[in-house]
Coordinates of C-alpha atoms in Angstrom, one line a residue:
Chain A
M1 CA 0.0 0.0 0.0
I2 CA 1.3 3.5 -0.9
Y3 CA -0.5 6.4 0.7
L4 CA -0.1 9.7 -1.2
D5 CA -3.0 11.6 0.2
N6 CA -1.4 13.5 3.1
A7 CA -3.0 16.8 2.1
A8 CA -6.3 15.3 3.1
T9 CA -4.9 13.8 6.4
S10 CA -1.5 12.5 7.3
F11 CA -1.1 8.7 7.4
P12 CA 0.5 6.8 9.0
K13 CA 0.7 8.8 12.3
P14 CA 3.9 8.8 14.3
E15 CA 4.1 6.3 17.2
E16 CA 4.0 9.2 19.6
T17 CA 0.5 10.1 18.4
I18 CA -0.7 6.6 19.0
E19 CA 1.0 6.3 22.4
Y20 CA -0.5 9.6 23.7
V21 CA -4.0 8.6 22.7
N22 CA -3.5 5.1 24.1
T23 CA -2.4 6.5 27.4
F24 CA -5.2 9.0 27.5
I25 CA -8.1 6.6 26.8
R26 CA -6.6 3.8 28.9
S27 CA -5.6 5.7 32.0
I28 CA -7.0 9.2 32.0
G29 CA -10.3 9.3 30.2
G30 CA -12.2 11.8 32.4
N31 CA -14.3 14.7 31.2
P32 CA -12.0 17.7 31.5
G33 CA -12.7 20.5 33.9
R34 CA -16.1 19.3 34.9
S35 CA -16.1 17.0 37.9
G36 CA -13.2 18.0 40.1
H37 CA -12.0 14.4 40.6
T38 CA -8.5 13.3 39.7
L39 CA -9.3 11.9 36.2
S40 CA -11.2 15.0 35.3
I41 CA -8.3 17.2 36.4
E42 CA -5.8 15.1 34.6
A43 CA -7.9 15.4 31.4
A44 CA -8.0 19.2 31.9
R45 CA -4.2 19.1 32.3
T46 CA -3.8 17.3 29.0
I47 CA -5.8 20.1 27.3
F48 CA -3.9 22.8 29.2
E49 CA -0.5 21.4 28.2
A50 CA -1.6 21.1 24.5
R51 CA -2.9 24.6 24.5
E52 CA 0.3 26.0 26.0
K53 CA 2.6 24.0 23.6
L54 CA 0.6 24.8 20.5
T55 CA 0.6 28.5 21.4
Q56 CA 4.3 28.4 21.9
F57 CA 4.7 26.6 18.6
I58 CA 3.1 29.5 16.6
N59 CA 4.6 32.1 18.8
G60 CA 1.3 33.2 20.3
K61 CA 1.4 35.4 23.4
D62 CA -1.5 34.0 25.5
S63 CA -2.6 30.4 25.5
E64 CA -6.2 31.3 26.4
R65 CA -6.5 32.8 23.0
L66 CA -5.8 29.3 21.4
I67 CA -9.2 27.7 20.8
F68 CA -9.8 24.1 20.0
T69 CA -12.4 23.3 17.4
Q70 CA -13.5 20.2 15.5
N71 CA -11.5 20.9 12.4
G72 CA -10.0 23.7 10.2
T73 CA -13.4 24.3 8.7
E74 CA -15.0 25.0 12.1
S75 CA -12.1 27.4 12.9
L76 CA -12.6 29.3 9.6
N77 CA -16.4 29.4 10.2
L78 CA -15.9 30.9 13.6
A79 CA -13.5 33.4 12.2
I80 CA -15.6 34.4 9.3
L81 CA -19.1 34.2 10.7
G82 CA -18.0 35.5 14.1
L83 CA -16.3 38.6 12.7
L84 CA -18.1 39.9 9.6
Q85 CA -21.3 41.9 9.8
E86 CA -23.7 43.6 7.4
K87 CA -22.1 46.0 5.0
D88 CA -18.6 44.7 5.6
H89 CA -16.3 44.1 2.7
V90 CA -13.9 41.2 2.6
I91 CA -11.1 40.3 0.3
T92 CA -10.1 36.8 -0.6
T93 CA -8.3 34.9 -3.4
S94 CA -9.3 32.5 -6.1
L95 CA -7.3 29.7 -4.5
E96 CA -9.5 29.3 -1.5
H97 CA -11.1 26.1 -0.2
N98 CA -14.8 25.9 0.2
S99 CA -14.3 26.1 4.0
V100 CA -13.6 29.8 3.3
M101 CA -15.8 30.4 0.3
R102 CA -19.0 28.8 1.6
P103 CA -19.2 30.8 4.9
L104 CA -18.4 33.9 2.8
M105 CA -21.2 33.1 0.3
F106 CA -23.6 32.4 3.2
L107 CA -22.9 35.8 4.6
K108 CA -23.2 37.4 1.2
N109 CA -26.6 35.8 0.8
E110 CA -27.8 36.4 4.4
K111 CA -26.3 39.7 5.3
G112 CA -25.2 41.2 2.0
I113 CA -21.5 41.4 2.7
E114 CA -19.4 42.3 -0.2
I115 CA -16.6 40.0 -1.4
S116 CA -13.7 40.8 -3.7
V117 CA -11.9 37.8 -5.1
I118 CA -8.3 38.4 -6.2
H119 CA -7.5 36.2 -9.1
C120 CA -4.3 34.3 -8.9
T121 CA -2.3 33.2 -12.0
R122 CA -2.5 29.6 -13.1
E123 CA 0.8 29.1 -11.3
G124 CA -0.9 30.3 -8.1
K125 CA 0.9 33.6 -7.9
L126 CA -1.0 36.4 -6.2
D127 CA -0.6 40.1 -7.3
I128 CA -0.1 41.8 -4.0
K129 CA -0.7 45.2 -5.5
Q130 CA -4.1 44.1 -6.5
I131 CA -4.9 43.3 -2.8
K132 CA -3.9 46.9 -2.0
R133 CA -6.1 48.3 -4.8
S134 CA -9.1 46.3 -3.5
V135 CA -9.0 47.7 -0.1
K136 CA -12.1 50.0 0.6
K137 CA -13.3 52.0 3.6
N138 CA -15.5 49.1 4.8
T139 CA -12.9 46.4 4.2
K140 CA -12.9 44.4 7.4
A141 CA -10.8 41.3 6.6
L142 CA -8.6 39.5 4.2
V143 CA -9.0 35.7 4.2
I144 CA -6.2 33.8 2.6
N145 CA -4.7 30.3 2.5
H146 CA -1.1 30.0 3.5
G147 CA -0.6 26.9 1.3
S148 CA -2.8 25.8 -1.6
N149 CA -4.5 22.4 -1.2
V150 CA -4.6 22.1 -5.0
I151 CA -1.3 23.2 -6.4
G152 CA 0.9 23.6 -3.3
T153 CA 1.7 27.3 -3.7
T154 CA 2.5 29.2 -0.5
Q155 CA 1.7 32.9 -0.1
P156 CA 4.1 35.5 1.4
L157 CA 2.1 36.4 4.5
G158 CA 4.6 39.0 5.7
E159 CA 4.4 40.9 2.4
I160 CA 0.7 40.7 2.3
R161 CA 0.4 42.1 5.9
Q162 CA 2.4 45.2 4.8
V163 CA -0.2 46.3 2.2
I164 CA -3.4 45.9 4.2
N165 CA -2.6 48.1 7.2
D166 CA -5.1 47.4 10.1
I167 CA -7.4 45.1 8.1
I168 CA -7.8 41.8 9.9
L169 CA -5.7 39.0 8.4
I170 CA -7.4 35.6 8.6
V171 CA -5.1 32.8 7.5
D172 CA -6.0 29.3 6.6
A173 CA -2.9 27.3 7.5
C174 CA -4.3 23.8 7.2
Q175 CA -1.7 22.7 4.6
T176 CA 1.3 24.3 6.2
I177 CA 1.2 24.3 9.9
G178 CA 3.6 21.8 11.4
A179 CA 5.8 21.5 8.4
Y180 CA 6.4 25.1 7.6
P181 CA 7.3 27.8 10.1
I182 CA 4.4 30.1 11.2
D183 CA 4.9 33.0 13.5
I184 CA 1.8 34.9 14.6
E185 CA 3.9 38.0 15.4
K186 CA 6.4 38.0 12.5
D187 CA 3.7 37.1 9.9
G188 CA 1.3 39.7 11.4
I189 CA -1.6 37.2 11.5
D190 CA -4.8 38.2 13.4
I191 CA -6.7 34.9 13.2
L192 CA -4.9 31.7 12.4
C193 CA -7.1 28.8 11.5
F194 CA -5.9 25.2 11.0
S195 CA -6.6 21.5 11.4
C196 CA -4.5 19.3 13.7
H197 CA -4.5 16.1 11.7
K198 CA -2.3 16.9 8.8
S199 CA 1.3 18.0 9.5
L200 CA 0.6 18.4 13.2
Y201 CA 0.1 14.6 13.2
G202 CA -2.9 14.6 15.5
M203 CA -6.0 12.5 15.0
Q204 CA -8.9 13.5 12.8
G205 CA -11.7 15.5 14.4
L206 CA -9.4 18.2 15.9
G207 CA -8.8 21.8 14.7
A208 CA -7.6 24.9 16.4
M209 CA -7.4 28.7 15.9
Y210 CA -5.5 31.5 17.5
I211 CA -7.3 34.8 17.9
R212 CA -5.1 37.9 18.5
D213 CA -5.7 40.0 21.5
G214 CA -8.3 42.7 20.8
I215 CA -10.4 40.7 18.3
E216 CA -13.8 39.7 19.5
L217 CA -15.8 37.1 17.6
K218 CA -19.4 36.2 18.0
P219 CA -19.4 32.6 19.3
L220 CA -21.1 29.9 17.1
K221 CA -21.8 27.5 19.9
F222 CA -23.3 27.9 23.4
G223 CA -23.6 25.4 26.2
G224 CA -21.8 23.7 29.1
T225 CA -18.3 24.8 29.9
G226 CA -17.8 23.6 33.5
S227 CA -17.6 27.3 34.5
K228 CA -20.2 29.8 35.7
S229 CA -22.6 26.9 36.1
E230 CA -25.1 29.0 38.1
S231 CA -25.7 31.2 35.0
I232 CA -27.9 30.4 32.0
E233 CA -25.8 33.0 30.1
H234 CA -22.8 31.7 28.2
P235 CA -19.5 33.0 29.7
D236 CA -17.6 35.7 27.9
F237 CA -14.1 34.8 29.1
L238 CA -11.6 32.7 27.2
P239 CA -11.2 30.0 26.2
D240 CA -14.8 29.0 27.3
K241 CA -16.4 31.8 25.2
Y242 CA -15.6 29.8 22.1
E243 CA -15.5 26.2 23.5
C244 CA -18.3 24.3 25.0
G245 CA -19.6 20.7 25.4
T246 CA -17.2 17.8 26.0
P247 CA -14.1 18.4 23.9
N248 CA -12.2 15.9 21.8
T249 CA -9.7 15.2 24.6
P250 CA -8.3 12.0 23.0
G251 CA -7.7 14.1 19.9
I252 CA -6.0 16.8 21.9
A253 CA -3.8 14.1 23.6
S254 CA -2.9 12.9 20.1
L255 CA -1.9 16.4 19.2
L256 CA 0.6 16.4 22.1
G257 CA 2.0 13.2 20.6
G258 CA 2.2 14.9 17.2
L259 CA 4.0 17.9 18.7
A260 CA 6.4 15.6 20.5
F261 CA 7.2 13.9 17.2
I262 CA 7.8 17.3 15.5
E263 CA 10.1 18.4 18.3
K264 CA 12.1 15.1 18.2
T265 CA 12.4 15.1 14.4
G266 CA 12.8 18.8 13.9
Q267 CA 10.5 20.9 11.8
K268 CA 13.3 21.8 9.4
N269 CA 14.0 18.1 8.7
I270 CA 10.3 17.5 8.1
M271 CA 10.2 20.4 5.7
Q272 CA 13.4 19.3 3.9
R273 CA 12.2 15.7 3.5
K274 CA 8.8 16.9 2.1
N275 CA 10.7 19.2 -0.3
E276 CA 12.9 16.3 -1.5
L277 CA 9.8 14.2 -2.2
R278 CA 8.1 17.0 -4.0
T279 CA 11.1 17.7 -6.1
L280 CA 11.6 14.0 -7.0
I281 CA 8.0 13.6 -8.0
V282 CA 7.9 16.8 -10.1
Q283 CA 11.3 16.0 -11.8
E284 CA 10.2 12.5 -12.8
L285 CA 6.7 13.4 -13.9
S286 CA 8.0 16.2 -16.0
K287 CA 9.7 13.6 -18.2
F288 CA 6.3 12.0 -19.1
D289 CA 5.1 13.2 -22.5
N290 CA 1.4 13.0 -21.7
V291 CA 1.3 14.2 -18.1
I292 CA 0.2 17.8 -17.5
L293 CA 1.6 19.3 -14.2
Y294 CA -0.2 22.3 -12.7
G295 CA 1.3 25.1 -10.7
N296 CA 4.9 26.2 -10.4
H297 CA 7.2 23.9 -8.6
T298 CA 10.4 25.7 -8.9
G299 CA 12.0 26.9 -5.7
N300 CA 11.6 25.5 -2.2
T301 CA 8.5 27.3 -1.0
N302 CA 5.7 25.0 -2.1
V303 CA 4.0 22.4 0.1
P304 CA 4.2 18.9 -1.3
V305 CA 0.9 19.0 -3.1
I306 CA 1.1 18.2 -6.8
S307 CA -1.8 18.3 -9.2
L308 CA -1.6 16.6 -12.5
N309 CA -3.7 15.1 -15.3
I310 CA -2.9 12.5 -18.0
K311 CA -3.9 13.7 -21.4
N312 CA -7.2 12.2 -22.7
K313 CA -7.9 10.5 -19.3
L314 CA -10.3 11.6 -16.6
P315 CA -8.8 12.2 -13.2
S316 CA -11.3 9.7 -11.8
E317 CA -10.0 7.0 -14.3
V318 CA -6.4 7.6 -13.2
G319 CA -7.5 7.5 -9.5
Y320 CA -9.3 4.2 -10.1
E321 CA -6.3 2.6 -11.8
L322 CA -3.9 3.8 -9.0
N323 CA -6.3 2.5 -6.3
K324 CA -6.3 -1.0 -8.0
K325 CA -2.6 -1.0 -7.5
E326 CA -3.0 0.1 -3.8
I327 CA -1.8 3.6 -4.4
Y328 CA -4.0 6.1 -2.7
V329 CA -4.4 9.6 -4.1
R330 CA -7.2 12.1 -4.3
V331 CA -8.9 13.1 -7.5
G332 CA -11.5 15.7 -8.4
L333 CA -12.0 19.2 -7.2
H334 CA -10.6 18.9 -3.7
C335 CA -13.4 21.1 -2.3
S336 CA -11.9 24.0 -4.1
P337 CA -13.8 24.7 -7.3
M338 CA -12.4 28.2 -7.6
A339 CA -8.9 27.0 -7.4
H340 CA -9.6 24.6 -10.3
K341 CA -11.2 27.4 -12.3
T342 CA -8.0 29.3 -11.7
I343 CA -5.8 26.6 -13.1
G344 CA -8.2 25.7 -15.9
T345 CA -9.2 22.2 -14.6
F346 CA -12.8 22.8 -13.7
P347 CA -15.1 20.8 -13.6
E348 CA -13.1 17.6 -14.1
G349 CA -10.4 18.5 -11.5
T350 CA -7.0 16.8 -11.2
V351 CA -5.2 13.9 -9.7
R352 CA -3.6 15.2 -6.5
I353 CA -0.4 13.6 -5.2
S354 CA 0.6 14.5 -1.7
P355 CA 3.5 12.6 -0.1
G356 CA 4.2 12.9 3.6
Y357 CA 7.2 12.7 5.9
F358 CA 6.9 8.9 6.1
T359 CA 6.8 8.4 2.3
K360 CA 9.8 6.4 1.1
N361 CA 11.7 6.9 -2.2
E362 CA 10.8 3.4 -3.2
D363 CA 7.1 4.3 -2.8
I364 CA 7.6 7.1 -5.3
C365 CA 9.4 4.8 -7.7
R366 CA 6.5 2.3 -7.6
F367 CA 4.0 5.2 -8.1
L368 CA 6.0 6.4 -11.1
E369 CA 6.1 2.9 -12.5
V370 CA 2.3 2.5 -12.3
M371 CA 1.8 6.0 -13.7
R372 CA 3.9 5.0 -16.7
E373 CA 1.6 2.0 -17.3
I374 CA -1.5 4.1 -16.9
A375 CA -0.2 6.9 -19.2
K376 CA 0.6 4.3 -21.9
G377 CA -2.8 2.8 -21.9
Chain B
M1 CA -0.7 33.7 60.4
Q2 CA -2.6 31.0 62.1
R3 CA -1.8 27.4 61.2
D4 CA -5.2 26.4 60.1
N5 CA -5.8 29.4 57.8
T6 CA -6.6 28.3 54.3
Y7 CA -7.5 30.2 51.2
F8 CA -9.7 29.0 48.4
L9 CA -8.8 30.7 45.1
I10 CA -11.6 30.4 42.6
F11 CA -11.0 31.3 38.9
H12 CA -13.3 31.6 36.0
T13 CA -11.9 28.7 34.0
I14 CA -10.1 25.5 34.6
H15 CA -7.5 26.9 32.2
D16 CA -6.7 29.6 34.7
V17 CA -6.7 27.2 37.6
L18 CA -4.1 25.1 35.8
R19 CA -2.1 28.2 34.9
V20 CA -2.0 29.0 38.6
E21 CA -1.2 25.4 39.5
K22 CA 1.8 25.5 37.1
I23 CA 3.2 28.7 38.7
L24 CA 2.6 27.7 42.3
K25 CA 4.2 24.3 41.7
K26 CA 7.3 26.0 40.2
Q27 CA 7.6 28.4 43.1
G28 CA 7.2 25.5 45.6
F29 CA 4.0 26.7 47.4
T30 CA 1.8 24.3 49.4
F31 CA -1.6 23.9 47.8
E32 CA -4.0 21.4 46.5
L33 CA -6.6 21.3 43.6
V34 CA -10.0 20.6 45.2
P35 CA -13.6 20.7 44.0
V36 CA -15.0 24.2 44.4
P37 CA -16.8 24.2 47.8
R38 CA -20.6 24.4 47.2
N39 CA -21.1 27.2 49.7
L40 CA -18.6 29.4 47.9
S41 CA -19.7 28.9 44.3
S42 CA -22.2 26.7 42.4
D43 CA -19.4 26.0 39.9
C44 CA -18.8 22.4 39.0
G45 CA -15.1 22.7 38.6
S46 CA -11.9 22.8 40.6
C47 CA -10.2 25.5 42.6
I48 CA -6.9 26.1 44.4
K49 CA -6.8 25.4 48.2
L50 CA -3.8 27.3 49.4
N51 CA -2.0 26.6 52.6
D52 CA 0.5 29.4 52.3
N53 CA 0.1 33.1 52.9
I54 CA -1.8 34.7 50.1
E55 CA 0.4 37.8 50.2
D56 CA 3.4 35.6 49.3
V57 CA 1.6 34.1 46.4
K58 CA -0.1 37.2 45.0
P59 CA 2.9 38.7 43.1
Y60 CA 3.2 35.5 41.0
I61 CA -0.4 35.3 39.9
Q62 CA -1.8 38.7 40.0
N63 CA -2.0 39.0 36.2
I64 CA -4.5 36.1 36.2
E65 CA -8.1 37.2 36.6
I66 CA -9.5 35.8 39.8
D67 CA -13.2 35.3 40.6
K68 CA -13.1 34.9 44.4
C69 CA -10.5 34.6 47.1
V70 CA -12.0 33.2 50.3
L71 CA -10.3 32.8 53.7
F72 CA -11.3 29.8 55.8
D73 CA -10.1 30.0 59.4
G74 CA -11.2 26.5 60.4
V75 CA -14.8 27.7 61.3
N76 CA -15.9 30.5 59.0
Y77 CA -15.4 31.5 55.4
K78 CA -14.7 35.1 54.7
E79 CA -14.5 36.5 51.2
A80 CA -11.9 39.1 50.5
S81 CA -13.8 42.3 50.0
G82 CA -14.0 43.2 46.3
R83 CA -11.6 41.4 44.0
P84 CA -8.3 40.9 45.6
W85 CA -6.6 41.5 42.2
K86 CA -7.4 42.0 38.5

């Protein structure tokens, strides 16, 4: 079996991830912060430690501003729906995932917000001057992905921050966090949204976000927090304001394992290995006559997400053939119809190859061998 | 200070309780995490039961917002008037 779908979720997970979950569900297992007994407190300590470590990891200042969610999508929904109001204007790009576009379109339809979409080139390049030109008096936020889930391009957050003054910068870092350095302060990020099951190596069902001091969002969920239980009003202090109900504590424990793995391995080494794999795949596929590669893979800034098509074959056919040989990739639109329109592959989509840290060179050789057979037929 | 004087430090969130726990542990204070006494708050969480002098502890934790600080002298509970800090 060869797994090349790490942009959807990383697999396999490091041993540390499995060990932390195992320990949590075998020996801790209480409902955090609710009951006051030892297991409840231990569960709360697991969350506390993960919150502190993750905050440090992104150079956040205050761990109570790090909010756990169900996934990257929920983080982006809270950022977008919680921030934007009637008559607000928002800027975004043509490479965004539906987890950005759908909440924005909901607000456009419901509240009449105004959306400006900056068109990227087919290579995924963004004209930063155009962002500056799109800023209006009522521009509240810029929502942008850090790394594209379709063509792997990364965006220069620091440069973008420079041109938008005090507009709120919301960053979707699902494809980059863990493997690529992200610094809330240096990159000038106001709200950072991400999932924890990709390059942070946690389990599925966990996302997080960091909300810079001074930004208030309208919560999306209300309920039990274990705090202020005498009141039927939802608390307005952090992190409870945005978190309620029993959290995914096993998932949060798995994140601690993922972070321990990253620390042990070194983020630079993970990034370097991913770059090696990306370069190898792109180099070899470029030699195929009938393979079309999308995006621009020169340089070292892209995430290892490679979109391709074989001439005269549907992506679904290629995916089917690969799957028969136990090679797992993702085909279609990758929940990003606008990105596919940008690169000219809408509505069929592409075949997306995304190796991970644990992908071996021999896996790539086997993948290329099978691709050669498919491309011939 | 009397031997049996105890303080209950009640915070808004378990996150803050654990922040305080981390600091007190590091500084070597004597304390325990206990369920919030029902007569002090209807909260269903935990609080800090401090066996050291509050004045010694205060400088380390005064940037963390506290809900209540209650002195227990072995018989009666007495809440510090107003918020002791932040």
